[in-house]
PDB file of C-alpha atoms and ligand atoms in Angstrom:
ATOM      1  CA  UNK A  29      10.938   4.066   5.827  1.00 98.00           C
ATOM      2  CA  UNK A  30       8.084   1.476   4.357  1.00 98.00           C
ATOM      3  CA  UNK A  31       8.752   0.916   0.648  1.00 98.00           C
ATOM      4  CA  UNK A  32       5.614  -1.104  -0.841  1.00 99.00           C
ATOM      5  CA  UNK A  33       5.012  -2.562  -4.268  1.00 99.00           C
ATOM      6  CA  UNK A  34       1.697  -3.196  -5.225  1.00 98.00           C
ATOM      7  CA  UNK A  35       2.174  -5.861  -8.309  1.00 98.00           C
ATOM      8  CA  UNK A  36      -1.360  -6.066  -8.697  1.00 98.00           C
ATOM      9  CA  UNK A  37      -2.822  -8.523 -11.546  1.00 98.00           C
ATOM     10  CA  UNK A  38       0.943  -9.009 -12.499  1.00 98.00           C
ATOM     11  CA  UNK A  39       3.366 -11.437 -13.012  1.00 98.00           C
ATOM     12  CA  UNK A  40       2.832 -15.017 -12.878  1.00 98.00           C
ATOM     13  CA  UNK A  41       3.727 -17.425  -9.286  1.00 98.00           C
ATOM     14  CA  UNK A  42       7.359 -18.112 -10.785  1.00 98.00           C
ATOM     15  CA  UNK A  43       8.122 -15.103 -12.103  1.00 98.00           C
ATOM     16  CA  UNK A  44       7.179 -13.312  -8.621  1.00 98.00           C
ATOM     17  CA  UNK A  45       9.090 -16.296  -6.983  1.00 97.00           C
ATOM     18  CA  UNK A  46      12.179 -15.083  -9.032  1.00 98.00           C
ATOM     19  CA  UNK A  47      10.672 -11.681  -8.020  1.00 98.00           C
ATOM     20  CA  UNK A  48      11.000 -11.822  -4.134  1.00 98.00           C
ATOM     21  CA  UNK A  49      14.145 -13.711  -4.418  1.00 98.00           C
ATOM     22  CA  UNK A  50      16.208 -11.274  -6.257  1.00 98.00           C
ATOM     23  CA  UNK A  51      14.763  -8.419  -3.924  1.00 98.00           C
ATOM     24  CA  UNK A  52      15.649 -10.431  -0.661  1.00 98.00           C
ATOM     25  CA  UNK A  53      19.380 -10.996  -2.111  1.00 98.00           C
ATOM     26  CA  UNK A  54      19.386  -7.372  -2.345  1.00 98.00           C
ATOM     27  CA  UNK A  55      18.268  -6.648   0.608  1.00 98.00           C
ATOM     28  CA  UNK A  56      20.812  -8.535   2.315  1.00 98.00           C
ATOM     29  CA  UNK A  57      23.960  -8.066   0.193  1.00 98.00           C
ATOM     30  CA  UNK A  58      23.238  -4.130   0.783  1.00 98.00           C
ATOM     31  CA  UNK A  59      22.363  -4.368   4.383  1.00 97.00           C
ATOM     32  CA  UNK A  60      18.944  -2.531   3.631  1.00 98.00           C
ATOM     33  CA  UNK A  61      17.332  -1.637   7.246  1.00 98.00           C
ATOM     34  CA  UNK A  62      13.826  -0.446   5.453  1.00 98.00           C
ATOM     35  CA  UNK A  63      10.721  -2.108   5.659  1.00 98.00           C
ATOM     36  CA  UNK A  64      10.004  -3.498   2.557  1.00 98.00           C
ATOM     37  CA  UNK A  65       6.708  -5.368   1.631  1.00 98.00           C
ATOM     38  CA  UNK A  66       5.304  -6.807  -1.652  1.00 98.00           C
ATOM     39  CA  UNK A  67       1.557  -7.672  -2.145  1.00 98.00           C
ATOM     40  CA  UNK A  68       1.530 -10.362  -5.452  1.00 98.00           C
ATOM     41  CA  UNK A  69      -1.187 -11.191  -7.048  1.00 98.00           C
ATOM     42  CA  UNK A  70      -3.558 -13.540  -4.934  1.00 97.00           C
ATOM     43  CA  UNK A  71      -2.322 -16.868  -7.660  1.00 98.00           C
ATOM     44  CA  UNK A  72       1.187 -16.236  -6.544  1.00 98.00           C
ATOM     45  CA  UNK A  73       1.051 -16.176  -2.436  1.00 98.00           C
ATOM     46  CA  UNK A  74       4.204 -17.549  -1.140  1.00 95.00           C
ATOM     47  CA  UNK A  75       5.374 -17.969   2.267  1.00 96.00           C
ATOM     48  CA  UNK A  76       8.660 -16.063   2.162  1.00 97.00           C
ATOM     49  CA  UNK A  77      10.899 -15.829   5.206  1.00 96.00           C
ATOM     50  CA  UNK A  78      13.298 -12.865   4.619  1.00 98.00           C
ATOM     51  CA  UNK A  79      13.635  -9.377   4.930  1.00 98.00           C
ATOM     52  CA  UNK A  80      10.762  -9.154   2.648  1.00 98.00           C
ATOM     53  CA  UNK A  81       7.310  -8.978   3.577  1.00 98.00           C
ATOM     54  CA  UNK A  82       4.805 -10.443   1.349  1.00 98.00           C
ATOM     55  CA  UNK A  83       1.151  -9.086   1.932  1.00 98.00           C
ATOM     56  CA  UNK A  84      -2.122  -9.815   0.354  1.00 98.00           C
ATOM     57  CA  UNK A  85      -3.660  -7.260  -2.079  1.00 98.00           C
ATOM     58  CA  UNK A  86      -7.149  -8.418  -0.649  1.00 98.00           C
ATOM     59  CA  UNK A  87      -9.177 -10.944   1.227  1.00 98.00           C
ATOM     60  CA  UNK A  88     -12.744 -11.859   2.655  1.00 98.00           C
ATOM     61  CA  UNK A  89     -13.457 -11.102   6.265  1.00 98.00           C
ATOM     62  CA  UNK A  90     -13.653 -14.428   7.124  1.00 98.00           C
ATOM     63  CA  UNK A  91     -11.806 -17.630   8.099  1.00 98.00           C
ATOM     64  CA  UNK A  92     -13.107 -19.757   5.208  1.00 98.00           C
ATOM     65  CA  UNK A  93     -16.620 -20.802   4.120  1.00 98.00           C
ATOM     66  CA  UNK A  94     -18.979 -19.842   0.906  1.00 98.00           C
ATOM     67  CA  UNK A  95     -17.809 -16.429  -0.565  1.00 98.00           C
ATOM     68  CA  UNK A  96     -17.046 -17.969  -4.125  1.00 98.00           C
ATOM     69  CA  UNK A  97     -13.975 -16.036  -5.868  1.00 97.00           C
ATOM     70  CA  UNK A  98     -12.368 -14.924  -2.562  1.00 97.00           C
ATOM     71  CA  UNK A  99      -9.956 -15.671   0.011  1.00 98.00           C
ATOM     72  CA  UNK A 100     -10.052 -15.805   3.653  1.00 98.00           C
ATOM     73  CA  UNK A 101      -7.588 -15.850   6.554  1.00 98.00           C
ATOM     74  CA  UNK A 102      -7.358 -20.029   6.302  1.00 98.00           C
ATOM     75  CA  UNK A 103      -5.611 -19.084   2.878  1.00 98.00           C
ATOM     76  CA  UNK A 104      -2.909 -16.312   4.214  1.00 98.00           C
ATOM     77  CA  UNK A 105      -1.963 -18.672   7.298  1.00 98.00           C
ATOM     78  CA  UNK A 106      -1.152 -21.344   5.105  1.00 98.00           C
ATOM     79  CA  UNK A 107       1.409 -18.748   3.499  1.00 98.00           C
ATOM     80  CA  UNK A 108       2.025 -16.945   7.521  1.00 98.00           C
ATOM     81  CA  UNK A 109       0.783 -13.762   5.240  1.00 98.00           C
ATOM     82  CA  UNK A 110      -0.059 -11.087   8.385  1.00 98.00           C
ATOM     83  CA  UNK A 111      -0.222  -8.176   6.004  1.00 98.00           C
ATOM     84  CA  UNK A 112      -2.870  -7.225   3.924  1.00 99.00           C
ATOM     85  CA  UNK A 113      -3.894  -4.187   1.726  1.00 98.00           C
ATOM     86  CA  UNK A 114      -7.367  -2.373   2.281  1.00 98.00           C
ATOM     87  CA  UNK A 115      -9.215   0.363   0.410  1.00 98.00           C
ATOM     88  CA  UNK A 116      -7.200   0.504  -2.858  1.00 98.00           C
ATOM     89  CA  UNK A 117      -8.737   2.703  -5.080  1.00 97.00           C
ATOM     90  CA  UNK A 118      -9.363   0.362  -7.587  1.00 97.00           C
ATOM     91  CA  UNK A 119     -11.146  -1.824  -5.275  1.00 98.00           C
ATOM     92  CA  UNK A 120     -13.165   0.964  -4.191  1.00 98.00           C
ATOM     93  CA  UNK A 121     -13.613   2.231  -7.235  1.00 96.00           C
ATOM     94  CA  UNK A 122     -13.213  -0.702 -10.157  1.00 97.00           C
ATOM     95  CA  UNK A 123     -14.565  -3.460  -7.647  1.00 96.00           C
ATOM     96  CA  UNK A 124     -16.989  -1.078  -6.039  1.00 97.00           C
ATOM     97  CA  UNK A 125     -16.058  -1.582  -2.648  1.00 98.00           C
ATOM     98  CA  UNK A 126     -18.113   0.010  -0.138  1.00 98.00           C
ATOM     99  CA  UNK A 127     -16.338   2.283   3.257  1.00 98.00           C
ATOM    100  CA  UNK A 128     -19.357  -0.402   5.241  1.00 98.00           C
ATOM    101  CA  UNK A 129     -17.420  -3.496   3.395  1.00 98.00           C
ATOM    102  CA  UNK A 130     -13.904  -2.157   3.953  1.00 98.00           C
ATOM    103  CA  UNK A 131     -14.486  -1.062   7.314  1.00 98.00           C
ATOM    104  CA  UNK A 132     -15.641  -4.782   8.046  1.00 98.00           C
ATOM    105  CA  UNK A 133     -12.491  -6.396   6.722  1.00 98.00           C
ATOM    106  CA  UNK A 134     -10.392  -3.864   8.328  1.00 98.00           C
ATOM    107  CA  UNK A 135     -12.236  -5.067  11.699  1.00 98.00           C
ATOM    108  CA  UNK A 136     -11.760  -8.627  10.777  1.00 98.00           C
ATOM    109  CA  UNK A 137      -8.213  -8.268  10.172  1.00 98.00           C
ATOM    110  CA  UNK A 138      -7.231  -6.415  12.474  1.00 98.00           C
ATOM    111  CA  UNK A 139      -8.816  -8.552  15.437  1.00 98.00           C
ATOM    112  CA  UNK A 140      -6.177 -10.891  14.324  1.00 98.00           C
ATOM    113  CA  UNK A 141      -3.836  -8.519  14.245  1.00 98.00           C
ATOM    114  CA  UNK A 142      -2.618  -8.388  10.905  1.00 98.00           C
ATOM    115  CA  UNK A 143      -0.610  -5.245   9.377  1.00 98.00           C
ATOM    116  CA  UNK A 144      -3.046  -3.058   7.081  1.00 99.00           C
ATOM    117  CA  UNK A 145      -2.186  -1.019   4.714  1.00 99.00           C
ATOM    118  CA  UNK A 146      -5.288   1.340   4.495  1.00 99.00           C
ATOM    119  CA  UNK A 147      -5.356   3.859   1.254  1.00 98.00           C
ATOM    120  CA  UNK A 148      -7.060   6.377   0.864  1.00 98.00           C
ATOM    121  CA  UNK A 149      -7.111   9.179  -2.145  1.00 98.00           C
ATOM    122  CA  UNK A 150      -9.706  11.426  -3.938  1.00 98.00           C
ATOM    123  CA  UNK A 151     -10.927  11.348  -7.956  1.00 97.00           C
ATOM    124  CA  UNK A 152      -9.982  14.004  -9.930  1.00 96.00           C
ATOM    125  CA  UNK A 153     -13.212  15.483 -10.341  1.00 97.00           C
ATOM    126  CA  UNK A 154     -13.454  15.801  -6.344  1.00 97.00           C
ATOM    127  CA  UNK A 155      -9.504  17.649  -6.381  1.00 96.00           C
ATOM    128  CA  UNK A 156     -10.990  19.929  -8.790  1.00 96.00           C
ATOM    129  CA  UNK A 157     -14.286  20.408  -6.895  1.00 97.00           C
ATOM    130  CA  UNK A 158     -11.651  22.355  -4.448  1.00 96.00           C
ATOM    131  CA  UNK A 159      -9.724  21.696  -0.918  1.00 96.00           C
ATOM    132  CA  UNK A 160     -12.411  21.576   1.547  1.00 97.00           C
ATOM    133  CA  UNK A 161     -14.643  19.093  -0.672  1.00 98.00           C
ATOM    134  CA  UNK A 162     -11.301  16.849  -1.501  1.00 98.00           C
ATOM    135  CA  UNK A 163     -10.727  16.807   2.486  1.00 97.00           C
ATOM    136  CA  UNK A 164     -14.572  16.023   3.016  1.00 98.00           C
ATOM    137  CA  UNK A 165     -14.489  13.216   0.865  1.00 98.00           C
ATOM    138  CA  UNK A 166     -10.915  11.904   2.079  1.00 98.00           C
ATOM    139  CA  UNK A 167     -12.568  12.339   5.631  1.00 98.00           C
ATOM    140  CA  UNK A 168     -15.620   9.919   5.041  1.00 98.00           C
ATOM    141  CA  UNK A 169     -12.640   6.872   3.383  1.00 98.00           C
ATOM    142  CA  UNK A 170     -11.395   7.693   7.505  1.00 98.00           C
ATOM    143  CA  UNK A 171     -14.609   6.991   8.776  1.00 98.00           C
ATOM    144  CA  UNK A 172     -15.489   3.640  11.290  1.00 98.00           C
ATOM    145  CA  UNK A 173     -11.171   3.094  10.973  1.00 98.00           C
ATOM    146  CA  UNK A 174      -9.552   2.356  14.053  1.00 98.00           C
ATOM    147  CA  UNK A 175      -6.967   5.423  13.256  1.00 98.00           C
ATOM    148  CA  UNK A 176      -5.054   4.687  16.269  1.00 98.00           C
ATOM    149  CA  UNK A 177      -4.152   0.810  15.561  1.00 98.00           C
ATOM    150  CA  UNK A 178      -0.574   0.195  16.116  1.00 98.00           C
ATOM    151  CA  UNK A 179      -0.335  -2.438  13.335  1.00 98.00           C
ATOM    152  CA  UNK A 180      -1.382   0.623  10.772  1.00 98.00           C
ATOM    153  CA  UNK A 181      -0.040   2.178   7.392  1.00 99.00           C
ATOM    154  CA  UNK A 182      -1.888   4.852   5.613  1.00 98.00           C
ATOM    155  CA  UNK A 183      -1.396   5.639   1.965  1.00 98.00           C
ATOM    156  CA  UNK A 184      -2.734   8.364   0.073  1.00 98.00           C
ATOM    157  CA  UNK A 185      -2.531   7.979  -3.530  1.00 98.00           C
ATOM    158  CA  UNK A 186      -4.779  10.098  -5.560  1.00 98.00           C
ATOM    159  CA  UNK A 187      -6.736   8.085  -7.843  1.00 97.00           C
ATOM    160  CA  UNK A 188      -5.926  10.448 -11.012  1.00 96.00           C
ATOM    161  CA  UNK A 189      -1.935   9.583 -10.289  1.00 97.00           C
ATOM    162  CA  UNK A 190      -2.052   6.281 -10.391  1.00 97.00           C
ATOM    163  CA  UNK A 191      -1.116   4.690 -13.492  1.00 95.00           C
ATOM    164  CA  UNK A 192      -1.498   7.597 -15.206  1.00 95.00           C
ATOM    165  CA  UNK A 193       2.210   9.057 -15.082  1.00 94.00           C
ATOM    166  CA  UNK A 194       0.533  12.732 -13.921  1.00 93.00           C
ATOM    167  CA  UNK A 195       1.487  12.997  -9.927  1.00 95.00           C
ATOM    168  CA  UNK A 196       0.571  16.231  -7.329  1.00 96.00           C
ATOM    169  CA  UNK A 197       3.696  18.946  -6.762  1.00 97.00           C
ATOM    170  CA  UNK A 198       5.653  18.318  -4.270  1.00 98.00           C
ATOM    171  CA  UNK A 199       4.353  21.007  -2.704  1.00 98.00           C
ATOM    172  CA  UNK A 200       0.377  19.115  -2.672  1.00 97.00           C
ATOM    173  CA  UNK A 201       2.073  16.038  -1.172  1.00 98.00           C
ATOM    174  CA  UNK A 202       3.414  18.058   1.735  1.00 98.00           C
ATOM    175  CA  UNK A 203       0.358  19.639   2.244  1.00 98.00           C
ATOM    176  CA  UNK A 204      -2.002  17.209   1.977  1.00 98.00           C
ATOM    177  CA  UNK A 205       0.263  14.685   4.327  1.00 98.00           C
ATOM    178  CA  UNK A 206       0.250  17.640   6.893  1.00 98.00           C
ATOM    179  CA  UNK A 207      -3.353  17.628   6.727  1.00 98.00           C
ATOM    180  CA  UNK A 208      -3.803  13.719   6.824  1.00 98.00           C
ATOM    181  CA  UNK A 209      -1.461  13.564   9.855  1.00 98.00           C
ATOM    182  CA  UNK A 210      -3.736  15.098  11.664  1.00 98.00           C
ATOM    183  CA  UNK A 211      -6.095  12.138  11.206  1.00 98.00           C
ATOM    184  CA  UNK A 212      -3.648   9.531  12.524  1.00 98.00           C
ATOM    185  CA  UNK A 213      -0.197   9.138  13.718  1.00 97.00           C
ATOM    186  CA  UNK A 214       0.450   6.041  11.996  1.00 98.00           C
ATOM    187  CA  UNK A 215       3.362   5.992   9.087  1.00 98.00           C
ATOM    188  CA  UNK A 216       1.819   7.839   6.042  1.00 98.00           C
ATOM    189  CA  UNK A 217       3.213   6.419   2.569  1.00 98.00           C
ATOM    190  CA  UNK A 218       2.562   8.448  -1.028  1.00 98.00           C
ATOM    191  CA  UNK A 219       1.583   6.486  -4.161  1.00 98.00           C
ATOM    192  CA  UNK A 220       0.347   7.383  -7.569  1.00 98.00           C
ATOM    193  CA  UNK A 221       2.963   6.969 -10.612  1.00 97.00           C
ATOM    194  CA  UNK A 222       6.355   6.840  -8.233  1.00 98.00           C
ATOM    195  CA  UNK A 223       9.062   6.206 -10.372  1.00 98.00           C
ATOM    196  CA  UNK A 224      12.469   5.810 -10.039  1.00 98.00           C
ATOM    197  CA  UNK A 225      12.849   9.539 -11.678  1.00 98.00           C
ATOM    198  CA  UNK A 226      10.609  10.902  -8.909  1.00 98.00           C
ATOM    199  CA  UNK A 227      11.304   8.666  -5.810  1.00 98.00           C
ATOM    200  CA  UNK A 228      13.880  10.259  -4.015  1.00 98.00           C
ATOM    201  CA  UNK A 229      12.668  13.472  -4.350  1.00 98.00           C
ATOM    202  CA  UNK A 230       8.702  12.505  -3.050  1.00 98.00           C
ATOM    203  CA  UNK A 231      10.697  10.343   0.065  1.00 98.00           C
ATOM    204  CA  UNK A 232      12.417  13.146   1.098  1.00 98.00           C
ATOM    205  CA  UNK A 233       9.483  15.113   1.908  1.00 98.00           C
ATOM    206  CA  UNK A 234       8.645  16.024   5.378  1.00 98.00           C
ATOM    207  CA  UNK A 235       5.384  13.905   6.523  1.00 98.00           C
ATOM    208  CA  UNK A 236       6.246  11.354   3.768  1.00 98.00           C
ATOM    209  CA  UNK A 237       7.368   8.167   5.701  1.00 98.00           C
ATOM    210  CA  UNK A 238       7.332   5.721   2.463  1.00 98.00           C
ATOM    211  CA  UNK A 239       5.655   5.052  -1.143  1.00 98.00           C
ATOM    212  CA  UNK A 240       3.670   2.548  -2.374  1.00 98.00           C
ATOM    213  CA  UNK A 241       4.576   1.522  -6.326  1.00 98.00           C
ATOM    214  CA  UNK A 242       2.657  -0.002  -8.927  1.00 98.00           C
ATOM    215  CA  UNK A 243       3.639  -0.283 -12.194  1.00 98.00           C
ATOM    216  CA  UNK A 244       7.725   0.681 -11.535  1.00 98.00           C
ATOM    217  CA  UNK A 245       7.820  -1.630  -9.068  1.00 98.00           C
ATOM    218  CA  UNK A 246       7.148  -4.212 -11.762  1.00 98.00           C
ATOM    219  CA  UNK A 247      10.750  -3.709 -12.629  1.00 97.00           C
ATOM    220  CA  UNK A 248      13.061  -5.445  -9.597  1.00 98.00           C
ATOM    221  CA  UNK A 249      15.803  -3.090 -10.370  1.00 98.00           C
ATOM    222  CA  UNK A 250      13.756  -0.046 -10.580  1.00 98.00           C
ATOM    223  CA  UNK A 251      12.087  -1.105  -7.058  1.00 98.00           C
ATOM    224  CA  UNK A 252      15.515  -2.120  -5.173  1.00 98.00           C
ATOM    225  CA  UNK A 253      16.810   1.705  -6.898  1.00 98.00           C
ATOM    226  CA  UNK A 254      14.177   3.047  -5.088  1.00 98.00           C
ATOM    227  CA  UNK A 255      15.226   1.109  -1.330  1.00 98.00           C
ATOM    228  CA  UNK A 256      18.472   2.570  -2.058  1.00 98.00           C
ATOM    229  CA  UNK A 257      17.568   5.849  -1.980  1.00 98.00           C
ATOM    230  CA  UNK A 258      15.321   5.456   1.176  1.00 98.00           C
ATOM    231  CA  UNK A 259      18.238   3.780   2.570  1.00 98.00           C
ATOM    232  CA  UNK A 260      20.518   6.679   1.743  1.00 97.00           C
ATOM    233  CA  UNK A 261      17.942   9.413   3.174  1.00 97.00           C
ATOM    234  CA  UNK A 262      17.914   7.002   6.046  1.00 87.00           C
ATOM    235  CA  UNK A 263      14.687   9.048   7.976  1.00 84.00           C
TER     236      UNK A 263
HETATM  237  P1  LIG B   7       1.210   3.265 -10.088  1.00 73.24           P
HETATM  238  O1  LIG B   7       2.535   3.338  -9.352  1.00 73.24           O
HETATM  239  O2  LIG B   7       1.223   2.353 -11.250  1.00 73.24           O
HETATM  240  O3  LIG B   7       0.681   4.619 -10.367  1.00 73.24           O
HETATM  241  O4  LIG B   7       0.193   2.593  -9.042  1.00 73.24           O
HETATM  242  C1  LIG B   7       0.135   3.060  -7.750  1.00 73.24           C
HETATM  243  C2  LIG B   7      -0.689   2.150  -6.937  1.00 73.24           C
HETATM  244  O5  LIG B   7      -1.861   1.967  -7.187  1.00 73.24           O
HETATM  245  C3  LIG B   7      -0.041   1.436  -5.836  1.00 73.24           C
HETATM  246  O6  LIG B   7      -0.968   0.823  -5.014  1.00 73.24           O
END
């Protein structure tokens, strides 16, 4: 399974340095066979050669050049980051990223054949506007994506669970992964307020091939509690 944390604008470079290392000890002492990746803050980029693989919560499509504030691929290789994160909701929605400008990077990226991450996941006012407009708009976050690239991860995580504690049944995750499954083949990974009180039970679901934590994953314990049971259920 593909356990993710997403540490967001957390943690400073040494603390995430302490961070990785405690999770890669872990990872070996315990044998852990899961794919595990961590995408730090952009400050904190390491190169890390382990078990753990450190991804980029964002970056420019480009090389290098005159896009003041970001960072382009020159900046990952210097780190040998191949992994990057695409369409988070609050880049969508807090950054105001456009499907055209997401579509772009994914492109760039994956041309050099990097490992996305691509999320998708639906406001609460469009899950209350009813199932067939909630799949219409999840639709249009699939459109001009290369659905059948083999260095893909999807992860739907509904924009009213995350950080907000509230999550969908069990029942809506099942669904709603059934449904999205149908749109590609690649591994499909849950996020939205996974905890360590929830985690087993959403990673045993059928169509659920991983999860993708924020704010728990803030907690190294909590996080490597959370490999264990993947390990354990061993899908
Ligand atoms: P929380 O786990 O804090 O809800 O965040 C989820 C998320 O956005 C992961 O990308």
């Amino acid at each position: 399974m593909i356990i993710a944390a997403n540490l967001k604008t957390n943690l400073t470079r040494l603390k995430t340095i302490k961070y990785i290392d405690e999770l890669e000890s872990f990872l070996q002492q315990n044998n852990i066979s899961q794919e595990v990746l961590v995408f730090p803050a952009m400050s904190s980029l390491n190169q890390h050669i382990g078990n753990v693989t450190v991804g980029a919560q964002n970056a420019y499509a480009t090389k290098n050049g005159a896009f003041t504030g970001e960072i382009g691929e020159e900046q990952l290789e210097e780190f040998s980051i191949k992994t990057i994160l695409i369409g988070h909701s609050e880049r969508r929605h807090v950054i105001g990223e456009t499907q055209e400008m997401l579509v772009k990077k994914f492109n760039f990226y994956k041309e050099l054949g990097y490992k996305i991450v691509y999320c998708v996941g639906e406001p609460l006012e469009v899950r209350e506007a009813g199932h067939d407009k909630m799949m219409e708009y999840i639709s249009k976050q699939y459109e001009g994506i290369d659905t059948n690239y083999e260095n893909l991860i999807i992860a739907y995580e509904p924009v009213w669970a995350i950080g907000t504690g509230l999550t969908p049944t069990l029942e809506d995750i099942v669904a709603i992964h059934k449904e999205l499954k149908e749109k590609s083949h690649a591994p499909l990974l849950y996020g939205g307020s996974v905890k360590v009180t929830n985690a087993k039970n959403v990673l045993a679901l059928d169509g659920v091939d991983g999860i993708l934590v924020g704010s728990a994953a803030l907690y190294v314990d909590h996080f490597c509690t959370m490999i264990e049971y993947a390990q354990k259920l061993n899908k």
